[in-house]
mmCIF file of C-alpha atoms in Angstrom:
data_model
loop_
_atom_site.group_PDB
_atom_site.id
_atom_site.type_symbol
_atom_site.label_atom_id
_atom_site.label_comp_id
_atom_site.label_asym_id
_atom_site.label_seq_id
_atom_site.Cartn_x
_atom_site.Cartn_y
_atom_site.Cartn_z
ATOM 1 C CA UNK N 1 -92.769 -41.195 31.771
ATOM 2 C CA UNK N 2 -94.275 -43.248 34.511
ATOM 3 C CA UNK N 3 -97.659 -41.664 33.582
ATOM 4 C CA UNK N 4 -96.937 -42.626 29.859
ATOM 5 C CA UNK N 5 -96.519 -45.674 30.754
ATOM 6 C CA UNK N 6 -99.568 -46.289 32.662
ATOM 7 C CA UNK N 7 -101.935 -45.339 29.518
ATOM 8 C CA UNK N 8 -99.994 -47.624 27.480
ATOM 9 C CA UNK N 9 -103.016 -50.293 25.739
ATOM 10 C CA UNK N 10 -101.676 -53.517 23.727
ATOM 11 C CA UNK N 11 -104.642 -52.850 21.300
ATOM 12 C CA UNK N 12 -104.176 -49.000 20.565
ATOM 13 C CA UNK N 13 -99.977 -50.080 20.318
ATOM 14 C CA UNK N 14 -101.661 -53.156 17.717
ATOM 15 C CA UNK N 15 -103.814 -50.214 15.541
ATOM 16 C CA UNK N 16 -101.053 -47.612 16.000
ATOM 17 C CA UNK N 17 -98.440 -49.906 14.809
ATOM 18 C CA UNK N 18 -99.925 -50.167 11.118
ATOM 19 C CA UNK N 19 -99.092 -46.653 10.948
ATOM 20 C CA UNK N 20 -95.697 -46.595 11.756
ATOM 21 C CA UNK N 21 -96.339 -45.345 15.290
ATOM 22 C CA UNK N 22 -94.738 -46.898 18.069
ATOM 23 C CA UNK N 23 -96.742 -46.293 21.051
ATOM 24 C CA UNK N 24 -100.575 -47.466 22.628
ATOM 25 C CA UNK N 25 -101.501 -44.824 24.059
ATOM 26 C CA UNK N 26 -104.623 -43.320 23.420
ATOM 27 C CA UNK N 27 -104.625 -39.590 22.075
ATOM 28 C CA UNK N 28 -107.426 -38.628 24.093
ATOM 29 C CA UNK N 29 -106.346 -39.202 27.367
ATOM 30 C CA UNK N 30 -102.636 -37.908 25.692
ATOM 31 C CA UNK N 31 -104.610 -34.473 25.076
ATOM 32 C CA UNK N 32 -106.597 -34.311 28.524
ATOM 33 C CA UNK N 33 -102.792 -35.218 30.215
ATOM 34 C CA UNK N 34 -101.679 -32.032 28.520
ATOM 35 C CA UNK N 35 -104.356 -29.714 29.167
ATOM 36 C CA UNK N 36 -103.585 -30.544 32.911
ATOM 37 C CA UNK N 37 -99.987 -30.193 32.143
ATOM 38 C CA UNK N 38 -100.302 -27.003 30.407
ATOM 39 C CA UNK N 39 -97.502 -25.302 28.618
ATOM 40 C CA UNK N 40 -94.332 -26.266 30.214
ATOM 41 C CA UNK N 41 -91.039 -25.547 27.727
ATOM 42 C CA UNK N 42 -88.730 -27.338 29.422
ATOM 43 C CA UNK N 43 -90.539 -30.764 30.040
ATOM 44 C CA UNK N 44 -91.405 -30.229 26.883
ATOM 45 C CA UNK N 45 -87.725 -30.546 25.542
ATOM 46 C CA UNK N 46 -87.003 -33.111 28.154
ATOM 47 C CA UNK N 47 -89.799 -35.208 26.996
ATOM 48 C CA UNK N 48 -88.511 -34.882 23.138
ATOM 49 C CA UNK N 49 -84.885 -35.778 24.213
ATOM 50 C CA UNK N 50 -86.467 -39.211 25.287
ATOM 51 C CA UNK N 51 -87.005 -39.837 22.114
ATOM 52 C CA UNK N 52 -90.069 -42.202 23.276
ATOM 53 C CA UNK N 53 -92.882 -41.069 20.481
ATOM 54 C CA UNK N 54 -95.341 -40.863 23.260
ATOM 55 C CA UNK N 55 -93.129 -38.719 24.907
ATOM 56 C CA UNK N 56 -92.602 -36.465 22.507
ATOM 57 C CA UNK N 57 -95.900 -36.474 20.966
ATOM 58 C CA UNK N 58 -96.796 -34.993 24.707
ATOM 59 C CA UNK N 59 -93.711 -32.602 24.470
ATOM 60 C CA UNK N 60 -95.529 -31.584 21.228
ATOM 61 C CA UNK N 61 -99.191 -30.493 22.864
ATOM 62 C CA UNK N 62 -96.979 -28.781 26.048
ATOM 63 C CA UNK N 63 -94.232 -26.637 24.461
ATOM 64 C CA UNK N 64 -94.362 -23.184 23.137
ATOM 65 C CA UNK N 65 -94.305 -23.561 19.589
ATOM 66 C CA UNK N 66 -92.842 -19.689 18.947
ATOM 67 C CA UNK N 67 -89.928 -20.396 21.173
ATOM 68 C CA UNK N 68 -88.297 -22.718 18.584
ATOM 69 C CA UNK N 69 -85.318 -21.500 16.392
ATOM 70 C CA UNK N 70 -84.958 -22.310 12.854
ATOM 71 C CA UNK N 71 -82.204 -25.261 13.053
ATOM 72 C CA UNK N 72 -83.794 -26.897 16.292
ATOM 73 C CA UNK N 73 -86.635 -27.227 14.322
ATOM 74 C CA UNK N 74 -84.683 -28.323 11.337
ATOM 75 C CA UNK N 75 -83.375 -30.978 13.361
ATOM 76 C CA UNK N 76 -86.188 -32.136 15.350
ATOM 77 C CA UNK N 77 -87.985 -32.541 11.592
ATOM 78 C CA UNK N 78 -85.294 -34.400 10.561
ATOM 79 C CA UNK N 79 -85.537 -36.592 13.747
ATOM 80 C CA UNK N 80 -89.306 -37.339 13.918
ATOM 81 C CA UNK N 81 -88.922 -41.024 13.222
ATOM 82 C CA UNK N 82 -93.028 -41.692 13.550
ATOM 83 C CA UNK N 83 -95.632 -40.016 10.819
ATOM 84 C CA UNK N 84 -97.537 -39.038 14.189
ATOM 85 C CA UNK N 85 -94.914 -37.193 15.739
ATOM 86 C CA UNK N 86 -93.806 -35.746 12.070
ATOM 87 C CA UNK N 87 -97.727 -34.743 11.460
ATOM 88 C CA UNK N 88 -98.108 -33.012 14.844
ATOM 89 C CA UNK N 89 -94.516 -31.418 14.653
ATOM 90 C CA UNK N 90 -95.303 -29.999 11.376
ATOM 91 C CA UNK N 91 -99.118 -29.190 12.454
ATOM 92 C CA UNK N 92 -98.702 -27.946 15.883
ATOM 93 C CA UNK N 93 -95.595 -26.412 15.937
ATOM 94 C CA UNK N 94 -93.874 -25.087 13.042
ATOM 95 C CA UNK N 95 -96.934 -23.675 11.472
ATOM 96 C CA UNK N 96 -97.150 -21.398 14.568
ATOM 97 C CA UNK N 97 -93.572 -20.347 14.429
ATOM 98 C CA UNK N 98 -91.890 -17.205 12.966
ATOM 99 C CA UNK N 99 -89.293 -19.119 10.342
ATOM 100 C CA UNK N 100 -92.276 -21.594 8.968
ATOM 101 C CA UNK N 101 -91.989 -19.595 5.602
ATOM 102 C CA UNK N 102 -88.066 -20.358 5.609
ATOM 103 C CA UNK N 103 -88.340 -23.766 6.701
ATOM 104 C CA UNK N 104 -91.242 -24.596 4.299
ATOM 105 C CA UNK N 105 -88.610 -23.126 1.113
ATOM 106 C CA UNK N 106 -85.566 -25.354 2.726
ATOM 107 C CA UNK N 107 -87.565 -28.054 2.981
ATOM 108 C CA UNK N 108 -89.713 -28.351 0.272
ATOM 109 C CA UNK N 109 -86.292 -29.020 -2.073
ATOM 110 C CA UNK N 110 -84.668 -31.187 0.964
ATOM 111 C CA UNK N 111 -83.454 -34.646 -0.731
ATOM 112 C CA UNK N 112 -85.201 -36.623 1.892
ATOM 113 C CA UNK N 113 -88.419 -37.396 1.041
ATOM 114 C CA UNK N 114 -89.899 -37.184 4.694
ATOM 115 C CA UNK N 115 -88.288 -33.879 5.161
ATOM 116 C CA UNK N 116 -89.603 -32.529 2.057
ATOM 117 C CA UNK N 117 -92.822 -33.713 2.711
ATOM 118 C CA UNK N 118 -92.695 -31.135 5.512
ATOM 119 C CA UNK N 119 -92.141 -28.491 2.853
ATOM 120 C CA UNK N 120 -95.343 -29.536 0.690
ATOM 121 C CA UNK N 121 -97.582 -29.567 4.207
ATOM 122 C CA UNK N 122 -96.929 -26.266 4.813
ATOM 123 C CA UNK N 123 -96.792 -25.091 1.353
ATOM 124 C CA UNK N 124 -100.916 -26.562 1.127
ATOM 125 C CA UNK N 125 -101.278 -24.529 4.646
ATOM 126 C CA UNK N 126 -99.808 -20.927 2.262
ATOM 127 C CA UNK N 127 -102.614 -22.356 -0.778
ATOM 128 C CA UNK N 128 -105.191 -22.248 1.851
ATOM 129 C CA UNK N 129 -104.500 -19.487 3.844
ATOM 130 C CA UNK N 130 -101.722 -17.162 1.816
ATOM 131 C CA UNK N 131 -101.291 -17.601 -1.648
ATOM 132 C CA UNK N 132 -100.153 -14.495 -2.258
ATOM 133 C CA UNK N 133 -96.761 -14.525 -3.843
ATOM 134 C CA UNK N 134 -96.797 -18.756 -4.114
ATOM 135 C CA UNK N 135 -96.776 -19.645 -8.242
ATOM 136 C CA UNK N 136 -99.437 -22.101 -7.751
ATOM 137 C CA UNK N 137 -98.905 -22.916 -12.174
ATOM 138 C CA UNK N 138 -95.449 -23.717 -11.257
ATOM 139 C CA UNK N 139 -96.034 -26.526 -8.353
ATOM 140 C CA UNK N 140 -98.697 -27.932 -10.716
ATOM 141 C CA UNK N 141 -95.789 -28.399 -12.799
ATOM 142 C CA UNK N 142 -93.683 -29.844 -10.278
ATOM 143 C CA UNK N 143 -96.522 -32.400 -8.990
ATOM 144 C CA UNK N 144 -97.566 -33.243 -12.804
ATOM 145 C CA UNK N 145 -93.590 -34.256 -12.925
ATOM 146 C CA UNK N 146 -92.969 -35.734 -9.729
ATOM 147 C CA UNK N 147 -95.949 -37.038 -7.517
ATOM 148 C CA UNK N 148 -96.635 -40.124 -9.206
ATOM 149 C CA UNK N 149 -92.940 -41.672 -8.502
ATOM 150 C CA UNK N 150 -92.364 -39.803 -5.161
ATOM 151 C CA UNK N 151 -92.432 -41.870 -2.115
ATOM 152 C CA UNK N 152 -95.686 -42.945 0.287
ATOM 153 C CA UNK N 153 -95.500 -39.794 2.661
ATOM 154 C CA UNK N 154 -93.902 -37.428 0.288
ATOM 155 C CA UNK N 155 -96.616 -38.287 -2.465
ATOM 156 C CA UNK N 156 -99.512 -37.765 -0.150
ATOM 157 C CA UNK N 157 -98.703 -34.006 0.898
ATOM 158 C CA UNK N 158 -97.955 -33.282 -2.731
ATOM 159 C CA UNK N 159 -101.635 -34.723 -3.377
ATOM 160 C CA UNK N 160 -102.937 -32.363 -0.322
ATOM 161 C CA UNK N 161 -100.735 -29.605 -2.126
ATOM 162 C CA UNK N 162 -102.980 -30.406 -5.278
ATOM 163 C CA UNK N 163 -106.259 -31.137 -3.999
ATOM 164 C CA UNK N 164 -105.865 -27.710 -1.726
ATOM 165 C CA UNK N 165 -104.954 -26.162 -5.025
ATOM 166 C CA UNK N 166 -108.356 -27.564 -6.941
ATOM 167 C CA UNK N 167 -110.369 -26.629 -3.886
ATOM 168 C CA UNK N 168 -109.283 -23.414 -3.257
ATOM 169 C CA UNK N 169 -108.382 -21.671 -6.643
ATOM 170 C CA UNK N 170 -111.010 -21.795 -9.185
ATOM 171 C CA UNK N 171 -108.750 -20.731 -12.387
ATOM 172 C CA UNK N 172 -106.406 -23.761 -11.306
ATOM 173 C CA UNK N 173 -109.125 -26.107 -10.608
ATOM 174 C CA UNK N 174 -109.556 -28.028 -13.894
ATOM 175 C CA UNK N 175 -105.857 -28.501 -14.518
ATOM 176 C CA UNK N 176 -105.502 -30.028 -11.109
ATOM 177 C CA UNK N 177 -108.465 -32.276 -11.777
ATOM 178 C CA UNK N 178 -107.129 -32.867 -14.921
ATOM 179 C CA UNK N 179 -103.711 -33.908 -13.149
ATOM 180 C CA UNK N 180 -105.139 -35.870 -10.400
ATOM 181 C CA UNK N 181 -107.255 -37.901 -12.851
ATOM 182 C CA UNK N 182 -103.745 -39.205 -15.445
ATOM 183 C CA UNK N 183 -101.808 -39.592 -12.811
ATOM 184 C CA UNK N 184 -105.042 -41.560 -10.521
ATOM 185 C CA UNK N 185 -102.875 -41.364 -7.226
ATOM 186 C CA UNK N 186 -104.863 -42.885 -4.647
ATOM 187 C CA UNK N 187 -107.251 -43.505 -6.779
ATOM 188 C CA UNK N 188 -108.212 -46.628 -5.168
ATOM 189 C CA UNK N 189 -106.912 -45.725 -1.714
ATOM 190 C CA UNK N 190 -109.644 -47.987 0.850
ATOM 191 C CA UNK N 191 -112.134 -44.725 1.896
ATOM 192 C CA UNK N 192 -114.183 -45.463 5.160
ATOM 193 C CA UNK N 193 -118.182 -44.697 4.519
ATOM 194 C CA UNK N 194 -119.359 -40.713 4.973
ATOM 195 C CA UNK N 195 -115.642 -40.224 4.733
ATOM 196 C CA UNK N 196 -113.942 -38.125 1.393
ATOM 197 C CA UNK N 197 -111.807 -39.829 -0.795
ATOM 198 C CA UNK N 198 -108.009 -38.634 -0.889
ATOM 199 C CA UNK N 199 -108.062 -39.447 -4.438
ATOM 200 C CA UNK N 200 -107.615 -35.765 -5.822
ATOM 201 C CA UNK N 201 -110.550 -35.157 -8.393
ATOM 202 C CA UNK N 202 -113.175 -36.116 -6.135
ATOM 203 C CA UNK N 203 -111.598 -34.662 -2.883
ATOM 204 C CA UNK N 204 -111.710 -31.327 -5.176
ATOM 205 C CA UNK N 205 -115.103 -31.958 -6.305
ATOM 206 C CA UNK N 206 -117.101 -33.258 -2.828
ATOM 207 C CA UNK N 207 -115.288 -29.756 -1.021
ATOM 208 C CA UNK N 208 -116.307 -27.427 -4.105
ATOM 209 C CA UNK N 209 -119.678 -29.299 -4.334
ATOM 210 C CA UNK N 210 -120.255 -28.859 -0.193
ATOM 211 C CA UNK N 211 -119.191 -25.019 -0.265
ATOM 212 C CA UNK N 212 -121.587 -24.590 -3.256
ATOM 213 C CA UNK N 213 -124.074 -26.470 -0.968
ATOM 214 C CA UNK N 214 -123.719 -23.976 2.178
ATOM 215 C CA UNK N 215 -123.979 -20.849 0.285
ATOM 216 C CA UNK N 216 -127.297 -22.271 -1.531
ATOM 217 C CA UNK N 217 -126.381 -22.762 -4.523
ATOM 218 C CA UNK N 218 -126.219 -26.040 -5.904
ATOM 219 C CA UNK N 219 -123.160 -28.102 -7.784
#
């Protein structure tokens, strides 16, 4: 904690804080901290019951993510107060652990919005990577009902759900266009230069377009 303390910066705290994250330190020197750290499980939970976000963001990069059970990671979900520590739980850990698939079906019809936001993240992670057995037609339906109205962090992995959808399933990919452009969430969400808007129909259409591009054929 010491250590944490040391890398703390008023100016990454000032940048991180528009995020919702409470903390200044820098994620590189967070990452090259853990690499000399290495896996460690139990400093790992000790650092999460801290419940300092740097802390457990480092208890995140250190632990062993198959060790988990099913409600520890329930609860720890439901606990992650900071989108960082909610992205890298989700990203990092439960992704890599056997009861993902269970979690991702609890969650995804959780009443909290943050915790089913959880659900949708690793529901986009089955559309890119296992879609067998997922009815992609029916969470269309459910993001053509619900996105538009669903709160900040819930709506933006249900617009990852249907971008991954557009991107990654041809036969679905002018219905979630089609979607994306009536309902025109984030549509004018602030996009750095070189960078791809989040705004569905032309996140679908720049990754298409660039896969199109590598196997030499053009858009």
């Amino acid at each position: 904690m010491a250590e944490l303390a040391a890398l703390e910066d008023p100016k990454t705290r000032e940048v991180n804080e528009r995020h919702g994250d409470d903390h200044g330190v820098n994620l590189g020197r967070l990452r090259a901290l853990a690499k000399r750290l290495k896996t460690q499980p139990e400093l790992a939970r000790r650092l999460w019951e801290t419940e300092d976000t740097a802390a457990r963001l480092l208890a995140l990069l250190i632990c062993r993510p198959k060790a988990f059970e099913r409600d520890e990671l329930d609860a720890m979900v439901r606990d992650a107060r900071t989108p960082k520590v909610h992205d890298w739980l989700v990203n990092y850990v439960v992704k890599k652990n056997p009861h993902a698939e269970e979690l991702r079906v609890a969650w995804s019809a959780d009443p909290d919005p943050v915790v089913a936001s959880a659900g949708w993240a690793l529901t986009t992670e089955r559309v890119a990577k296992k879609p067998e057995g997922l009815a992609l037609a029916g969470l269309l339906d459910v993001i053509e009902a619900e996105m538009k109205d669903a709160p900040d962090r819930l709506q933006w992995a249900m617009n990852h759900c249907l971008a991954q959808i557009g991107i990654e399933h041809a036969e679905h990919r002018a219905r979630a266009i089609d979607i994306g452009e009536r309902l025109e969430v984030l549509k004018d969400y602030p996009t750095p230069p070189n960078c791809t808007s989040p705004f569905a129909p032309v996140w679908i259409n720049e990754m298409v377009r660039r896969r199109q591009d590598g196997q030499g054929v053009r858009a």
